Every structure is written in structure tokens, then in C-alpha cells.
Amino acid sequence: MMMTGGNFKEVILSTINPKRGKIWIVNLEPTKGAEIQKTRPVVVVGSDGLGKLPLRLIAPITGWKSEFESNIWHIKIEPNSMNHLNKISAVDVLQLRGIDIQRFVSRMGITSAQKMEEIATAISAVVEYV
């Protein structure tokens, strides 16, 4: 299908539909201050049924460090055939943010239901939801 002008962008964006629990590569630039940077994997954590805007709530994924072990906001995630990560990583729920679907580059994998439960529990702890 050949599109011209702004219509091509609309067709491309209409095919991007990140769902909860999926891991995507996204471009988080530009950032400010201590915000997590670069093009990197993220896990979509927001509900699929919310919102009318082309925004998704995501938690970035970063390389695992031993000092993360005591942090309630870093959820360890091991690479496997489902998530397609290439190293032991951490989902950083302290860096939750809403991003436009234009930042999504490509779908990478999926997290397990158990890992999504751990992520949801960490989010609850970070916002002190009881």
C-alpha cells in the first residue's frame, strides 16, 4: 500500500498497538536529569482498556546490578525465549512513564504473568498503595 504525506505515518502508527505485558524497544530520548535514557527495552504495564490517547504506561528495563537486590523498585528479570532479553536485567518501576506510541520501535517479547504480578506489587509499594 502506497501512502503519501502524513497518511503514511498514520498507517504505520495504526499498526503499533503495545499491550500490557509485552516487551518493546522504545526510544526514550530526549530525557532530562536522572530520567532513564537511550533506546532500550521496556515492559508495557498499563491496562489495555484505558485511555483514548495513543499513550502507554511503561517501565524501562536496564541491566541488572547486584546493588539492585535490596531495591523494591527493581524487579529482576532473567533472559528467556519468551522475553528475548540478552542479559539479566531489571524492570525499573521507579521510572514509570507514559509515552506516545510514536516512541515504540519494535516488539521484542513478552513477560510471564508471574513477572507482571511482581511488577504490579512493586508499583503498589513505590506509590505506597495498601
Tab-separated table of C-alpha atoms in Angstrom:
chain	number	residue	atom	x	y	z
A	1	MET	CA	0.000	0.000	0.000
A	2	MET	CA	1.463	3.330	-1.014
A	3	MET	CA	0.717	6.397	1.074
A	4	THR	CA	1.795	9.996	0.696
A	5	GLY	CA	2.430	12.758	3.194
A	6	GLY	CA	1.030	12.405	6.709
A	7	ASN	CA	-1.169	9.434	5.774
A	8	PHE	CA	1.844	7.086	5.689
A	9	LYS	CA	2.705	7.972	9.279
A	10	GLU	CA	-0.893	7.361	10.326
A	11	VAL	CA	-0.895	3.895	8.703
A	12	ILE	CA	2.411	2.938	10.394
A	13	LEU	CA	1.245	4.163	13.812
A	14	SER	CA	-2.085	2.390	13.485
A	15	THR	CA	-0.207	-0.940	13.289
A	16	ILE	CA	1.650	-0.264	16.563
A	17	ASN	CA	-0.523	-1.401	19.429
A	18	PRO	CA	1.600	-2.199	22.508
A	19	LYS	CA	-0.250	-4.394	25.001
A	20	ARG	CA	0.221	-4.970	28.736
A	21	GLY	CA	2.969	-7.474	29.489
A	22	LYS	CA	4.714	-7.081	26.148
A	23	ILE	CA	8.350	-6.005	25.910
A	24	TRP	CA	9.147	-3.417	23.261
A	25	ILE	CA	12.210	-1.481	22.163
A	26	VAL	CA	11.434	2.231	22.565
A	27	ASN	CA	13.280	5.477	22.068
A	28	LEU	CA	13.227	7.385	25.381
A	29	GLU	CA	15.143	10.415	24.096
A	30	PRO	CA	15.017	13.274	24.816
A	31	THR	CA	15.256	12.980	28.576
A	32	LYS	CA	16.066	15.360	31.408
A	33	GLY	CA	18.119	14.966	34.559
A	34	ALA	CA	18.160	11.463	36.049
A	35	GLU	CA	15.489	10.023	33.708
A	36	ILE	CA	16.495	6.726	32.129
A	37	GLN	CA	17.859	7.282	28.631
A	38	LYS	CA	18.530	5.699	25.265
A	39	THR	CA	16.670	3.347	23.004
A	40	ARG	CA	16.036	0.354	25.242
A	41	PRO	CA	13.582	-2.369	26.152
A	42	VAL	CA	10.543	-1.520	28.242
A	43	VAL	CA	7.609	-3.506	29.544
A	44	VAL	CA	4.104	-2.133	28.996
A	45	VAL	CA	2.435	-2.036	32.422
A	46	GLY	CA	-0.735	-0.016	31.833
A	47	SER	CA	-4.130	-1.606	31.287
A	48	ASP	CA	-5.065	-2.275	27.665
A	49	GLY	CA	-8.566	-0.901	28.217
A	50	LEU	CA	-7.655	2.562	29.471
A	51	GLY	CA	-7.387	5.814	27.623
A	52	LYS	CA	-8.266	7.159	24.240
A	53	LEU	CA	-4.928	8.834	23.580
A	54	PRO	CA	-2.085	6.945	21.836
A	55	LEU	CA	-0.152	6.674	25.116
A	56	ARG	CA	1.134	3.672	27.035
A	57	LEU	CA	2.376	3.397	30.620
A	58	ILE	CA	5.770	1.687	30.566
A	59	ALA	CA	8.551	0.623	32.920
A	60	PRO	CA	12.055	0.720	31.421
A	61	ILE	CA	14.374	-2.269	31.543
A	62	THR	CA	18.044	-1.841	32.410
A	63	GLY	CA	20.993	-4.132	33.049
A	64	TRP	CA	20.969	-5.917	36.416
A	65	LYS	CA	23.401	-4.785	39.100
A	66	SER	CA	23.947	-6.573	42.408
A	67	GLU	CA	23.154	-3.395	44.335
A	68	PHE	CA	19.580	-3.551	42.944
A	69	GLU	CA	18.893	-6.631	45.105
A	70	SER	CA	17.657	-4.551	48.062
A	71	ASN	CA	15.561	-2.107	45.999
A	72	ILE	CA	11.808	-2.714	45.991
A	73	TRP	CA	11.536	-0.864	42.662
A	74	HIS	CA	13.948	-3.084	40.694
A	75	ILE	CA	12.406	-6.363	39.553
A	76	LYS	CA	14.959	-8.893	38.335
A	77	ILE	CA	14.148	-10.490	35.001
A	78	GLU	CA	16.151	-13.381	33.550
A	79	PRO	CA	16.541	-13.728	29.773
A	80	ASN	CA	14.466	-16.489	28.180
A	81	SER	CA	12.828	-17.493	24.914
A	82	MET	CA	9.681	-15.509	25.757
A	83	ASN	CA	11.206	-12.122	26.590
A	84	HIS	CA	14.189	-12.273	24.205
A	85	LEU	CA	16.374	-10.263	26.585
A	86	ASN	CA	20.085	-10.891	26.085
A	87	LYS	CA	21.224	-10.453	29.690
A	88	ILE	CA	19.947	-10.492	33.270
A	89	SER	CA	18.002	-7.250	33.596
A	90	ALA	CA	15.872	-5.167	35.927
A	91	VAL	CA	12.460	-3.622	35.374
A	92	ASP	CA	12.750	-0.171	36.982
A	93	VAL	CA	9.280	0.726	38.275
A	94	LEU	CA	10.565	3.937	39.858
A	95	GLN	CA	10.968	5.227	36.280
A	96	LEU	CA	7.373	4.593	35.168
A	97	ARG	CA	6.249	6.968	32.489
A	98	GLY	CA	3.558	7.467	29.935
A	99	ILE	CA	4.887	7.577	26.386
A	100	ASP	CA	3.357	8.162	22.976
A	101	ILE	CA	3.232	5.136	20.671
A	102	GLN	CA	5.493	7.059	18.260
A	103	ARG	CA	8.375	6.147	20.624
A	104	PHE	CA	7.819	2.400	20.099
A	105	VAL	CA	10.362	0.948	17.647
A	106	SER	CA	9.802	-2.822	17.601
A	107	ARG	CA	8.215	-5.605	19.609
A	108	MET	CA	10.737	-7.763	21.411
A	109	GLY	CA	8.952	-10.307	23.605
A	110	ILE	CA	6.555	-10.915	26.465
A	111	THR	CA	6.775	-11.236	30.239
A	112	SER	CA	5.187	-14.011	32.259
A	113	ALA	CA	2.032	-13.462	34.300
A	114	GLN	CA	4.094	-14.125	37.443
A	115	LYS	CA	6.610	-11.418	36.499
A	116	MET	CA	3.767	-8.970	35.800
A	117	GLU	CA	2.434	-9.707	39.310
A	118	GLU	CA	5.863	-8.886	40.760
A	119	ILE	CA	5.955	-5.652	38.745
A	120	ALA	CA	2.434	-4.672	39.879
A	121	THR	CA	3.364	-5.387	43.514
A	122	ALA	CA	6.476	-3.214	43.189
A	123	ILE	CA	4.436	-0.379	41.663
A	124	SER	CA	1.995	-0.612	44.585
A	125	ALA	CA	4.884	-0.437	47.050
A	126	VAL	CA	6.503	2.544	45.295
A	127	VAL	CA	3.270	4.567	45.406
A	128	GLU	CA	2.522	3.306	48.932
A	129	TYR	CA	-0.786	1.779	47.885
A	130	VAL	CA	-2.111	-0.510	50.597
